[in-house]
mmCIF file of C-alpha atoms and ligand atoms in Angstrom:
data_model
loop_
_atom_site.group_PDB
_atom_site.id
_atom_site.type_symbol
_atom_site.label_atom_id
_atom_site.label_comp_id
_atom_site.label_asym_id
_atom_site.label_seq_id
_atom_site.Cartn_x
_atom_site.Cartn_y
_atom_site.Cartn_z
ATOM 1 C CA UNK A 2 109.559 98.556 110.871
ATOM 2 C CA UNK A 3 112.278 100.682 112.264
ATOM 3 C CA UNK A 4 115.399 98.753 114.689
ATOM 4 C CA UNK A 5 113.815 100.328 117.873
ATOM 5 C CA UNK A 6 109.922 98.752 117.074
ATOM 6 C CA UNK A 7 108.450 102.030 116.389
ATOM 7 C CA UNK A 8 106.826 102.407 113.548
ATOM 8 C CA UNK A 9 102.872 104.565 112.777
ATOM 9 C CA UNK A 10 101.502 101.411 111.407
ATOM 10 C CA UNK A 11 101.973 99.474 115.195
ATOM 11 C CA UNK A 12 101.066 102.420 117.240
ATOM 12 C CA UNK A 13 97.506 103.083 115.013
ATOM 13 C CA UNK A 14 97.003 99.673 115.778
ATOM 14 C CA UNK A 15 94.963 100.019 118.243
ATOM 15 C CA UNK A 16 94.435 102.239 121.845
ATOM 16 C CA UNK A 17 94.547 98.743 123.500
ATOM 17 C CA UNK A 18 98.919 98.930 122.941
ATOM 18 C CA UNK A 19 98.971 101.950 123.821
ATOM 19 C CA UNK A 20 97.499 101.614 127.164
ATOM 20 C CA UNK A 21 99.693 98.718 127.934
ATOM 21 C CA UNK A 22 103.151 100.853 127.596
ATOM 22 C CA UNK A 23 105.209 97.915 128.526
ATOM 23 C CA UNK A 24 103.643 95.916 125.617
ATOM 24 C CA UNK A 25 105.074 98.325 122.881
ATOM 25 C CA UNK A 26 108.229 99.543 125.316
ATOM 26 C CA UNK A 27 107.415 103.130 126.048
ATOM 27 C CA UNK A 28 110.551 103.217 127.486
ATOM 28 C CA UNK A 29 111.893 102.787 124.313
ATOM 29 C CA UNK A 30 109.659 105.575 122.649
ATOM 30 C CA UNK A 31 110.850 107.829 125.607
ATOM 31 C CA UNK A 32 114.170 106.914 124.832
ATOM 32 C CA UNK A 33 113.822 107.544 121.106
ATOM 33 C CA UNK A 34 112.637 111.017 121.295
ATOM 34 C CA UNK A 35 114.290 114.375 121.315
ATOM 35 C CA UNK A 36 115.681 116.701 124.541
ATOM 36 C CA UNK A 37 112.701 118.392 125.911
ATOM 37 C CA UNK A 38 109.791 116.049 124.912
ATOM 38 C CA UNK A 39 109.664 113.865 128.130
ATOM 39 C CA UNK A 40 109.145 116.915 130.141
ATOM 40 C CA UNK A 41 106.194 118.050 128.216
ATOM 41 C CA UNK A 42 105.215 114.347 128.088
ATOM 42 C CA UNK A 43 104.831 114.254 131.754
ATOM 43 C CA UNK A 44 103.318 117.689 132.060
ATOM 44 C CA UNK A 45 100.792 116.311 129.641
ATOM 45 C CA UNK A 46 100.206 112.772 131.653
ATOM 46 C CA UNK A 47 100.409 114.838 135.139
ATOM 47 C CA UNK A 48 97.563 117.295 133.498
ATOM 48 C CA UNK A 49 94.911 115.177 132.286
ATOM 49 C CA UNK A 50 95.931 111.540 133.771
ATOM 50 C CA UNK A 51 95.312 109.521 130.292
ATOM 51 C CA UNK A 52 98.248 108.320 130.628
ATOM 52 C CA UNK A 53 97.417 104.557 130.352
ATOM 53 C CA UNK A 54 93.675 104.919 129.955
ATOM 54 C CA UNK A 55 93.960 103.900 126.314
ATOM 55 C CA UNK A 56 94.850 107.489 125.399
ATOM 56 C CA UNK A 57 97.946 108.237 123.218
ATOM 57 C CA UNK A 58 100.129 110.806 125.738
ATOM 58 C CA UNK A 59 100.076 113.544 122.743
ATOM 59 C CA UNK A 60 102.846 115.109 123.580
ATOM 60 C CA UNK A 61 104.761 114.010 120.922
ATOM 61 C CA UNK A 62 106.442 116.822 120.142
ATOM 62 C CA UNK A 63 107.039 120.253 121.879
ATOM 63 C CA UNK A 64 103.627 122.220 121.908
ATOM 64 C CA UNK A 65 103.431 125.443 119.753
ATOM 65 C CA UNK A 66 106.189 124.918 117.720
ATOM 66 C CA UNK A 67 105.593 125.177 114.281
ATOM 67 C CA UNK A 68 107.127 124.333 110.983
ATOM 68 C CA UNK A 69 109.778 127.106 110.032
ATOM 69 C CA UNK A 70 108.866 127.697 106.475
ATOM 70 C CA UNK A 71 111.564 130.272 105.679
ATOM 71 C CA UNK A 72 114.109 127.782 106.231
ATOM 72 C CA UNK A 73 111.725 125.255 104.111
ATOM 73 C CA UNK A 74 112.238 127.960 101.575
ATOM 74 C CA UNK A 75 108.382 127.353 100.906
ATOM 75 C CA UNK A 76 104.929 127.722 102.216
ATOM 76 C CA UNK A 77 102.204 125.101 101.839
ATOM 77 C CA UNK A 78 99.705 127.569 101.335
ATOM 78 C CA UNK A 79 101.627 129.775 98.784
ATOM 79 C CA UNK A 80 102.333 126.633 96.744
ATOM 80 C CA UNK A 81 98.393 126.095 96.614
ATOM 81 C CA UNK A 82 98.270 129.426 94.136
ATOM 82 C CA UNK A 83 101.306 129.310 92.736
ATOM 83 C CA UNK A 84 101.503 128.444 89.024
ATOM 84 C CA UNK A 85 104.979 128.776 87.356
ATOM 85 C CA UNK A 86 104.466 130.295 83.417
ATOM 86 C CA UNK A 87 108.083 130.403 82.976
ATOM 87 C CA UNK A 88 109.441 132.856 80.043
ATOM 88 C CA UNK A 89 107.701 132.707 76.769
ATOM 89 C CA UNK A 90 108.265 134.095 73.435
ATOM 90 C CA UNK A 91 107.018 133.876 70.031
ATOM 91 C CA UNK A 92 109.015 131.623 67.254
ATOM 92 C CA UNK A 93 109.201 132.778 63.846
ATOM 93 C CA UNK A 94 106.144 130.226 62.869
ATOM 94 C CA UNK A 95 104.160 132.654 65.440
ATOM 95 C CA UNK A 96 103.944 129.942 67.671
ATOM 96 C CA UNK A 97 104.627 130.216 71.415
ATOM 97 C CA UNK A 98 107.697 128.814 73.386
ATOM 98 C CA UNK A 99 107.875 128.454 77.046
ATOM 99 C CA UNK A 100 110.593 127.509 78.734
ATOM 100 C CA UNK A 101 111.808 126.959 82.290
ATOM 101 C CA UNK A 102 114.803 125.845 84.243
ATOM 102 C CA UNK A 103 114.631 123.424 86.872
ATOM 103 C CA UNK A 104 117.560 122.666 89.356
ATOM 104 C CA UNK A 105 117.655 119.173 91.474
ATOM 105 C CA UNK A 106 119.438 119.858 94.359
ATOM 106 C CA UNK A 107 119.283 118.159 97.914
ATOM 107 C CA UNK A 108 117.665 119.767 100.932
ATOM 108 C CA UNK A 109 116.925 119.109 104.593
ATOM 109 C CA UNK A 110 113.134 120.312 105.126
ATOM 110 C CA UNK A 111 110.687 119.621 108.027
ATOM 111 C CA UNK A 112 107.587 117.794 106.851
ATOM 112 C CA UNK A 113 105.787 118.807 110.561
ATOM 113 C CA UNK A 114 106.364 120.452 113.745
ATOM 114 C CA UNK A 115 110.189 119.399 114.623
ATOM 115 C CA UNK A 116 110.285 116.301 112.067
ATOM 116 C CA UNK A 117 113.170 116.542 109.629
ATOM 117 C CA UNK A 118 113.379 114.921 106.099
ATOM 118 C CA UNK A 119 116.341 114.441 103.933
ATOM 119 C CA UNK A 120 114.477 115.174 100.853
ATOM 120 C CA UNK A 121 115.550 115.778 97.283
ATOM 121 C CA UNK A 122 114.185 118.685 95.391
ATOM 122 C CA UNK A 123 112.869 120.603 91.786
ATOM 123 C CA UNK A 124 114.191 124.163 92.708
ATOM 124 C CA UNK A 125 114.659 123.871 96.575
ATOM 125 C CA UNK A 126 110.740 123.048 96.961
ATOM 126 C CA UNK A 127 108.739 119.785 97.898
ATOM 127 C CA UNK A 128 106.305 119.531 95.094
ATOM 128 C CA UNK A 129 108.175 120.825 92.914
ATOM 129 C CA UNK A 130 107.001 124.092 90.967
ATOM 130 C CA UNK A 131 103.393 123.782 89.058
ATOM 131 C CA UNK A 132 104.311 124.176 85.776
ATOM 132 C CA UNK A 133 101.578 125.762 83.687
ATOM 133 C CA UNK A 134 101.302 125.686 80.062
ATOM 134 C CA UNK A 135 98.448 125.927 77.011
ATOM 135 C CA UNK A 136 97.670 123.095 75.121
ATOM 136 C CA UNK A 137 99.728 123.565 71.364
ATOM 137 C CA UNK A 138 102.524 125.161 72.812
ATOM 138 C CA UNK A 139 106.140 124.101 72.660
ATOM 139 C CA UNK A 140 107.700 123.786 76.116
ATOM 140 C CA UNK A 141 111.854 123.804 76.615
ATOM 141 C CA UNK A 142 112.475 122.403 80.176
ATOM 142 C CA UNK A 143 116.061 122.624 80.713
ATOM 143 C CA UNK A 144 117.120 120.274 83.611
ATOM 144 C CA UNK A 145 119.924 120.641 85.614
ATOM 145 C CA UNK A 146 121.257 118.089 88.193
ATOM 146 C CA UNK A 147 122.917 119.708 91.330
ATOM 147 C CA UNK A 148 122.079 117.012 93.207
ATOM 148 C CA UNK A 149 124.399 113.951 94.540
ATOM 149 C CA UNK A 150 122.378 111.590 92.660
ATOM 150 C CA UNK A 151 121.540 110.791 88.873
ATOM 151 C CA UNK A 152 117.907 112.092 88.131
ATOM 152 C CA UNK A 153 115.709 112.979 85.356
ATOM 153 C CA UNK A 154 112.234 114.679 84.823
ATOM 154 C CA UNK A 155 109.423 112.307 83.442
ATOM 155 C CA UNK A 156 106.776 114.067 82.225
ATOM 156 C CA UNK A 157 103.164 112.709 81.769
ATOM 157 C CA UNK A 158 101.990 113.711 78.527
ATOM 158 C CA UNK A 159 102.329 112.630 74.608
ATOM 159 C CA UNK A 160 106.060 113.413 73.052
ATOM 160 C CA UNK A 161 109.012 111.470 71.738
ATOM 161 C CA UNK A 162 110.543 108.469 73.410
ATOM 162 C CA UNK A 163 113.837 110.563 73.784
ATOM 163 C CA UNK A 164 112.119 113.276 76.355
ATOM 164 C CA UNK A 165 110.802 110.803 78.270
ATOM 165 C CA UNK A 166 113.107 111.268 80.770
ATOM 166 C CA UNK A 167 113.659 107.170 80.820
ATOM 167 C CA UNK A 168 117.139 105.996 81.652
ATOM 168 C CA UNK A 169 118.028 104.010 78.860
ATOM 169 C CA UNK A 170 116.094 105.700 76.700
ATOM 170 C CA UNK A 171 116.897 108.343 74.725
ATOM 171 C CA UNK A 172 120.262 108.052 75.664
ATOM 172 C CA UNK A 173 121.027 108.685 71.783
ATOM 173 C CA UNK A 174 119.929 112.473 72.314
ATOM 174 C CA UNK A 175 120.797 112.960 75.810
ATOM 175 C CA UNK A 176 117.662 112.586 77.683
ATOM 176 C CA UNK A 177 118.160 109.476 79.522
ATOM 177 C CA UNK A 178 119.413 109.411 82.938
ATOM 178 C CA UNK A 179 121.148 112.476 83.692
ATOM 179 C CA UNK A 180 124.418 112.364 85.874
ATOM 180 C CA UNK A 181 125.225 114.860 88.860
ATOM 181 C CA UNK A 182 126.329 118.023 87.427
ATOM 182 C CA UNK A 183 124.880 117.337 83.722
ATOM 183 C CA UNK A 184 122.204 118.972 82.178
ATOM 184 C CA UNK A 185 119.561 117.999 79.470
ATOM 185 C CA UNK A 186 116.835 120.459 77.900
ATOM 186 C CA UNK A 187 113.752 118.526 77.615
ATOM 187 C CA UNK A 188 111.281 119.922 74.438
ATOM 188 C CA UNK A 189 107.947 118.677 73.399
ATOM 189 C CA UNK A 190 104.417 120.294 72.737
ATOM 190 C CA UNK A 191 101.525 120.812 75.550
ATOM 191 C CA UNK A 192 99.526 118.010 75.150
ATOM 192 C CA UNK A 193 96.559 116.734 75.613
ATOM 193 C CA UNK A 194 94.938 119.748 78.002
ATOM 194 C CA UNK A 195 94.436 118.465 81.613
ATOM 195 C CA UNK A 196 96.277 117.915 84.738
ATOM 196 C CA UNK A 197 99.085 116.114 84.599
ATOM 197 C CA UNK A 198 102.882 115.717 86.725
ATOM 198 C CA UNK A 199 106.454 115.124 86.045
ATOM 199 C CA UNK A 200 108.541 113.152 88.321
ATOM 200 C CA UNK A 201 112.052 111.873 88.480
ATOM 201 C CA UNK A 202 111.824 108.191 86.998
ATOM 202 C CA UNK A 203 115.114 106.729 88.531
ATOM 203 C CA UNK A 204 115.606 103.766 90.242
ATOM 204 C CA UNK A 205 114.668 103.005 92.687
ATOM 205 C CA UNK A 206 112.002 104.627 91.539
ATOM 206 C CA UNK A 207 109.917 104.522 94.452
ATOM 207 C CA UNK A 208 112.557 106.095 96.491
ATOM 208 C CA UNK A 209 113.641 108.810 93.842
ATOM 209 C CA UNK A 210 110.076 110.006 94.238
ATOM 210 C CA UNK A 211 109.365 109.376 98.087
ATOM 211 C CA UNK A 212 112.075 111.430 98.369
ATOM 212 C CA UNK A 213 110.474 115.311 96.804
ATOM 213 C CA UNK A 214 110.895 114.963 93.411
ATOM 214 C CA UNK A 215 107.818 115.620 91.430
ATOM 215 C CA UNK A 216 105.233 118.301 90.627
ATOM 216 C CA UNK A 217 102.081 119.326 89.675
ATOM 217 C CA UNK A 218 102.362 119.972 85.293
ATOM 218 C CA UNK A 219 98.897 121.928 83.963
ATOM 219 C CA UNK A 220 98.066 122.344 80.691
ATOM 220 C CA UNK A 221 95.166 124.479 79.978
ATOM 221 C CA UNK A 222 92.684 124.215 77.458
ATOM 222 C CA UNK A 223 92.883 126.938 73.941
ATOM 223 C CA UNK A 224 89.661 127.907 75.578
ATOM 224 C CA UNK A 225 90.710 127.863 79.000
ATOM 225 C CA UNK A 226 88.484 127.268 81.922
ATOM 226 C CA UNK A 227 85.458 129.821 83.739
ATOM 227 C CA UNK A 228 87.273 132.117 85.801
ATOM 228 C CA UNK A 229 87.889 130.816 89.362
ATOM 229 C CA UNK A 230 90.045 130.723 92.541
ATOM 230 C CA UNK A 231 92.745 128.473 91.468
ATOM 231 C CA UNK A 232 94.598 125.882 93.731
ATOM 232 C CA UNK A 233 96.875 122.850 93.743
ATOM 233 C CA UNK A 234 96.889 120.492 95.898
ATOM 234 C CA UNK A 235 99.701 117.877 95.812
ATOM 235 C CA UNK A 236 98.863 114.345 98.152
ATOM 236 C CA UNK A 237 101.947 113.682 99.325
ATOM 237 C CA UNK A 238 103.484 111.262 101.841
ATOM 238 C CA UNK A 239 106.810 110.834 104.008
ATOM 239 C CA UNK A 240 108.601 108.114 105.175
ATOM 240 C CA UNK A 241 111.008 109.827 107.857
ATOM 241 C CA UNK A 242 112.898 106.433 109.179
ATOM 242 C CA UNK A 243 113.129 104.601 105.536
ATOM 243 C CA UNK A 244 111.018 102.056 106.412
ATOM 244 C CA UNK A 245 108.971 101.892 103.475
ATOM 245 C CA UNK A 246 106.093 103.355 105.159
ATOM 246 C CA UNK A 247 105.283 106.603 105.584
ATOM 247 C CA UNK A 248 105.136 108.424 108.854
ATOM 248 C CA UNK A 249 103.375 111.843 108.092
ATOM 249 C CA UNK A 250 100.817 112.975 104.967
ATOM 250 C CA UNK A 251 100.040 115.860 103.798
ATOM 251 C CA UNK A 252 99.188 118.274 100.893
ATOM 252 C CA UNK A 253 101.839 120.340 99.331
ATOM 253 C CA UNK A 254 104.022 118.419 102.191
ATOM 254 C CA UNK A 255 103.535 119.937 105.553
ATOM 255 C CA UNK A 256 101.483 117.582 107.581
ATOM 256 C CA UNK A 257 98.343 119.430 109.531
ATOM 257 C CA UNK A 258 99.170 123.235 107.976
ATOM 258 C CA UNK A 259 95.926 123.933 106.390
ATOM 259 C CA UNK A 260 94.637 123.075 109.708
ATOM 260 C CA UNK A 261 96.590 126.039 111.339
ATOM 261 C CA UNK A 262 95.766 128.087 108.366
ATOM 262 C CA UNK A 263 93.079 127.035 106.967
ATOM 263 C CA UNK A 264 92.609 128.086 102.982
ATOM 264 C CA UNK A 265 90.756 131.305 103.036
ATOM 265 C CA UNK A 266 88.070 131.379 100.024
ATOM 266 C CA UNK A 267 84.938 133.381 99.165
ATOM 267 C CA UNK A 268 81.441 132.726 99.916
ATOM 268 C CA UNK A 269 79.463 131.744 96.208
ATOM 269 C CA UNK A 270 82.852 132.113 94.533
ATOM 270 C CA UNK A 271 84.035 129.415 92.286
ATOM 271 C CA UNK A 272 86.862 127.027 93.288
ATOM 272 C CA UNK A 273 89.112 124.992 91.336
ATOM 273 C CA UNK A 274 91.012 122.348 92.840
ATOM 274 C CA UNK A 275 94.178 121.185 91.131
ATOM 275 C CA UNK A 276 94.610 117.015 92.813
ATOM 276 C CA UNK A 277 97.627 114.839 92.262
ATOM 277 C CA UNK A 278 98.196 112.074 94.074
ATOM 278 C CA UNK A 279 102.181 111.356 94.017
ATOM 279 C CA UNK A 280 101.995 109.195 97.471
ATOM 280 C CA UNK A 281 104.550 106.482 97.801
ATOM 281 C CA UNK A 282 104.280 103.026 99.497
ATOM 282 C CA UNK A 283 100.038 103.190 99.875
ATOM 283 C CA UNK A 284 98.609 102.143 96.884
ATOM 284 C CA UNK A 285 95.344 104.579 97.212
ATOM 285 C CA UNK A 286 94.841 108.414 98.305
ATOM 286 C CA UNK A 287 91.838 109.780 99.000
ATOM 287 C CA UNK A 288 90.287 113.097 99.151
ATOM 288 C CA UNK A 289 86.788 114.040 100.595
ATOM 289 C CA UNK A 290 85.169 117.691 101.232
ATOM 290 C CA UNK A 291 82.895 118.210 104.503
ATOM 291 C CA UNK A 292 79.652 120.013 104.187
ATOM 292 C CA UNK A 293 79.922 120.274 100.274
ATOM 293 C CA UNK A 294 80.306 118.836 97.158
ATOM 294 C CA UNK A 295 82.263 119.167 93.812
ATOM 295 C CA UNK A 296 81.957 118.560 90.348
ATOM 296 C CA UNK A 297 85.023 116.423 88.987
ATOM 297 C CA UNK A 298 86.771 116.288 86.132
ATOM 298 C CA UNK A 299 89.214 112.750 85.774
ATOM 299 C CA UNK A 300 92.742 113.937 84.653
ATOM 300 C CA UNK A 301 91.259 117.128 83.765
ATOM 301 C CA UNK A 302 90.872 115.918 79.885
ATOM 302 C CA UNK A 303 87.629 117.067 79.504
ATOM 303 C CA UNK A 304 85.219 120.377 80.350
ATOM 304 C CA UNK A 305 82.536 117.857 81.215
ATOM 305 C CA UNK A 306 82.760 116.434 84.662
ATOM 306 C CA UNK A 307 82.035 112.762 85.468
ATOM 307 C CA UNK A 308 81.104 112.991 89.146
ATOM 308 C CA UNK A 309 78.994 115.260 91.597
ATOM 309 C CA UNK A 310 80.468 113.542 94.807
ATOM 310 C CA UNK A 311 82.300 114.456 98.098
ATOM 311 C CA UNK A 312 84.784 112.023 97.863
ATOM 312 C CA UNK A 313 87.142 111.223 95.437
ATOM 313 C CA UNK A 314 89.926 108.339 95.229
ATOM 314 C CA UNK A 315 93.649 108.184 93.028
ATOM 315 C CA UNK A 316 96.044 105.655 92.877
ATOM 316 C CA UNK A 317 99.671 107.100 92.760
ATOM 317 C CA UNK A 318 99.897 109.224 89.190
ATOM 318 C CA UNK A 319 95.931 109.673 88.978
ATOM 319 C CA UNK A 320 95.280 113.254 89.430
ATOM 320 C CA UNK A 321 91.665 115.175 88.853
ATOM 321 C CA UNK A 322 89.827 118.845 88.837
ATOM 322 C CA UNK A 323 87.554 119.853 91.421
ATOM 323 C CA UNK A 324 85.408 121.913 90.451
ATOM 324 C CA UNK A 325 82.837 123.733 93.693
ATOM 325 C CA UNK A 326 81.037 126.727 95.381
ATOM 326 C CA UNK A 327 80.620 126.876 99.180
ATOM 327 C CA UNK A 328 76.973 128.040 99.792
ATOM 328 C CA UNK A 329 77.737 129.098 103.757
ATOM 329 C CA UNK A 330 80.086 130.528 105.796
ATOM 330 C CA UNK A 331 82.383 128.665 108.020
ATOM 331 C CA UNK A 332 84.985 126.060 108.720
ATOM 332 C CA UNK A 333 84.947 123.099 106.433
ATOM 333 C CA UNK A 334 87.013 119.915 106.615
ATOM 334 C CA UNK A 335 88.998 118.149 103.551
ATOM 335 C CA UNK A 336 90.966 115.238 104.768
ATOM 336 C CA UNK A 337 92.287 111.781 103.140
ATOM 337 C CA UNK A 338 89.306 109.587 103.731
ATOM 338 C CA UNK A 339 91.707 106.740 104.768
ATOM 339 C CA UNK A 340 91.484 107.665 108.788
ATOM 340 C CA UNK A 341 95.056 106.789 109.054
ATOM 341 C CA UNK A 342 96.230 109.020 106.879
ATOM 342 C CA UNK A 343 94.141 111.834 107.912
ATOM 343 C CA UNK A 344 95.721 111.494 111.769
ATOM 344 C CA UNK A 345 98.814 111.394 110.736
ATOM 345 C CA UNK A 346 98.437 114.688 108.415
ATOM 346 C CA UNK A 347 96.645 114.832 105.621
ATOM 347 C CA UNK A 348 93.737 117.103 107.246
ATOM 348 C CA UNK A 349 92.889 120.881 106.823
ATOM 349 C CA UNK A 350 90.042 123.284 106.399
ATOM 350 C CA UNK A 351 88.475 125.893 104.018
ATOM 351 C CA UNK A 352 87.431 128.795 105.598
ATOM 352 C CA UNK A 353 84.869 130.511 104.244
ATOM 353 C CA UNK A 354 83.841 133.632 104.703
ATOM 354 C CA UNK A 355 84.884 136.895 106.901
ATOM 355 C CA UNK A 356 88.016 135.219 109.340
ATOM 356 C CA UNK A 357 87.173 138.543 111.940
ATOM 357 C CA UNK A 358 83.619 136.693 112.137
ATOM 358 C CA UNK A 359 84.703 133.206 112.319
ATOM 359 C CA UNK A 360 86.248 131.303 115.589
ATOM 360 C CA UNK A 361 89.450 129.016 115.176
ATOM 361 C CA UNK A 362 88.747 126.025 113.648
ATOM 362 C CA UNK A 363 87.776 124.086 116.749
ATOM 363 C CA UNK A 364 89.557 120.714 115.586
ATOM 364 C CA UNK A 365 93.275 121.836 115.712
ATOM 365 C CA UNK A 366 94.297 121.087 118.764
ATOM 366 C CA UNK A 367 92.802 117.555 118.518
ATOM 367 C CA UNK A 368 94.475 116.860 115.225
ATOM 368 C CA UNK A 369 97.775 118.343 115.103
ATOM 369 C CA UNK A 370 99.418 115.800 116.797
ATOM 370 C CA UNK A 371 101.684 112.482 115.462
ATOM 371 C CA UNK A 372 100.277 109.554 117.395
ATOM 372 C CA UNK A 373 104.196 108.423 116.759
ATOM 373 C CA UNK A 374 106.796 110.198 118.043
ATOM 374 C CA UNK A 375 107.990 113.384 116.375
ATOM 375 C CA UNK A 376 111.878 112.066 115.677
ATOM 376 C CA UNK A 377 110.425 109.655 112.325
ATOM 377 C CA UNK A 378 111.062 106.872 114.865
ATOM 378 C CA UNK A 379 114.859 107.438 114.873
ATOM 379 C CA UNK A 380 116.983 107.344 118.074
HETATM 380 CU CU1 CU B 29 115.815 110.889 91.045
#
């Protein structure tokens, strides 16, 4: 709960507060948000007259604006196809190396329209870069820390207690935690196949993550997989006023974007959905497909799927392979099936089929609004 009383969890508690402004001090939430918003607040209370008829005021932050991915330096819906190989070449035993670089640095990004996030960052992005890699390889992940805090890349996987990337382990070699403006090169082989992540695993732990620091790590099978239209999707979460809570959800971090663009795919095609579930400070995620459902495939550890469902559940770390075909053309849903999250985010569409043929997706302008104001609850 922040000083000033706002926080998501009391405002989704029910329309009943928010139709009693004086019982939550609207005044306050007035107060608390940015040049610019009471205006359109009153245009939007003046327009409809909700205002106080158990309707939030949605105007909580300037209509039409829109996150400014350039200065992100990323785009939700580029990170959904964007698998980082990094350099590889063959060792004298004839087996493969790949290697990457990854830089920590700290970074001011906006999460949704006009909300601003001190976040901390694998190579300026929020997730981090999918790392891709075939199971038997050797992988050389040389960290470095630019950031103003001590960090470290965990990877899930099997290795050596030194790469860990444990602080007080592997200190011996170098690969415990590693200090701002220190480096460490982190080596061990791709294994098992699947989907896994790597994270920071400093403490507070919770906080080192919350923050940006993890990514989507994919190891593919010798065999590999049917050929398909590949995407990642990271569950993420944001807790813009530190109150151990988050304020906005998402996948691959901007809240509501694959609502204003929804993710374009083909009609009988095969799609693969890459799902981790990094969120912070809610112990389950959820994911669930309108109209459809998918075959999936727990951790990605094995080409037989467990499931045919629509809905799927993780706990932070659990992270699965969807595996479906969309019969029809159209918009479809995909949302967090915990409401909250979904109104506060974590929502977007497929779109399937010719776009020229299709009409907007008719729930945007009902969904992409914060039911909280759009400041993280900060004065
Ligand atoms: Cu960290």
């Amino acid at each position: 709960m922040s000083d000033n009383g706002i926080s998501r969890r009391r405002l989704l508690g029910g329309a009943a507060a928010v139709a009693a402004p004086a019982a939550i001090g609207l005044g306050g939430l007035l107060g608390a948000r940015g040049p610019g918003v009471e205006s359109a607040l009153a245009d939007s209370t003046s327009a409809n007259g909700h205002a106080g008829h158990g309707e939030f005021p949605h105007a909580t932050f300037a209509a039409g604006t829109a996150v400014d991915h350039r200065a992100n330096g990323f785009d939700p819906t580029e990170i959904l196809r964007d698998f980082d190989y990094g350099k590889t070449r063959r060792l004298a035993s004839g087996r493969l190396l790949r290697e990457w670089e990854i830089v920590a640095h700290d970074k001011e990004i906006e999460v949704a329209p006009g909300v601003k996030y001190e976040a901390w960052t694998y190579n300026g992005r929020v997730p981090g870069p999918t790392l891709r890699a075939r199971e038997g390889e050797l992988l050389r992940i040389r960290f470095v820390n630019a950031s103003e805090h001590p960090h470290t890349m965990h990877f899930h996987g099997v290795h050596r207690a030194g790469m860990d990337g444990m602080p007080g382990i592997g200190e011996m070699n170098g690969g415990g935690q590693v200090e701002p403006g220190e480096s460490f090169t982190y080596e061990f082989d791709a294994s098992p196949f699947g989907l896994h992540l790597y994270h920071c695993h400093v403490a507070p732990l919770a906080a080192h993550i919350a923050r940006g620091l993890y990514g989507a790590f994919i190891i593919d099978p010798k065999q590999g997989r049917p050929e398909a239209d590949e995407m990642v999707m990271v569950m993420n979460g944001f807790d813009t006023n530190f109150d151990l809570a988050n304020e906005v959800y998402a996948v691959n971090t901007v809240g509501f974007h694959f609502i204003n663009e929804p993710i374009q795919v083909k009609r009988g095609e095969l799609v693969r959905v890459y799902l981790v579930n990094v969120l912070e400070y809610d112990p389950l995620n959820s994911f669930h497909i309108h109209g459809n459902f998918f075959q999936f495939y727990p951790t990605g550890t094995s080409l037989t799927p467990s499931e045919y469902t629509d809905t799927v559940i993780q706990g932070q770390g659990q992270r699965g392979i969807l595996e479906l075909e969309f019969p029809f053309d159209g918009d479809y849903m995909f949302h967090a099936h915990v409401s909250e999250f979904a109104e506060l985010g974590w929502t977007g569409f497929f779109r399937v089929g010719d776009p020229s043929k299709l009409t907007a997706a008719a729930a945007a302008a009902a969904y992409c609004k914060l039911p909280w104001g759009g400041n993280g609850g900060r004065a």
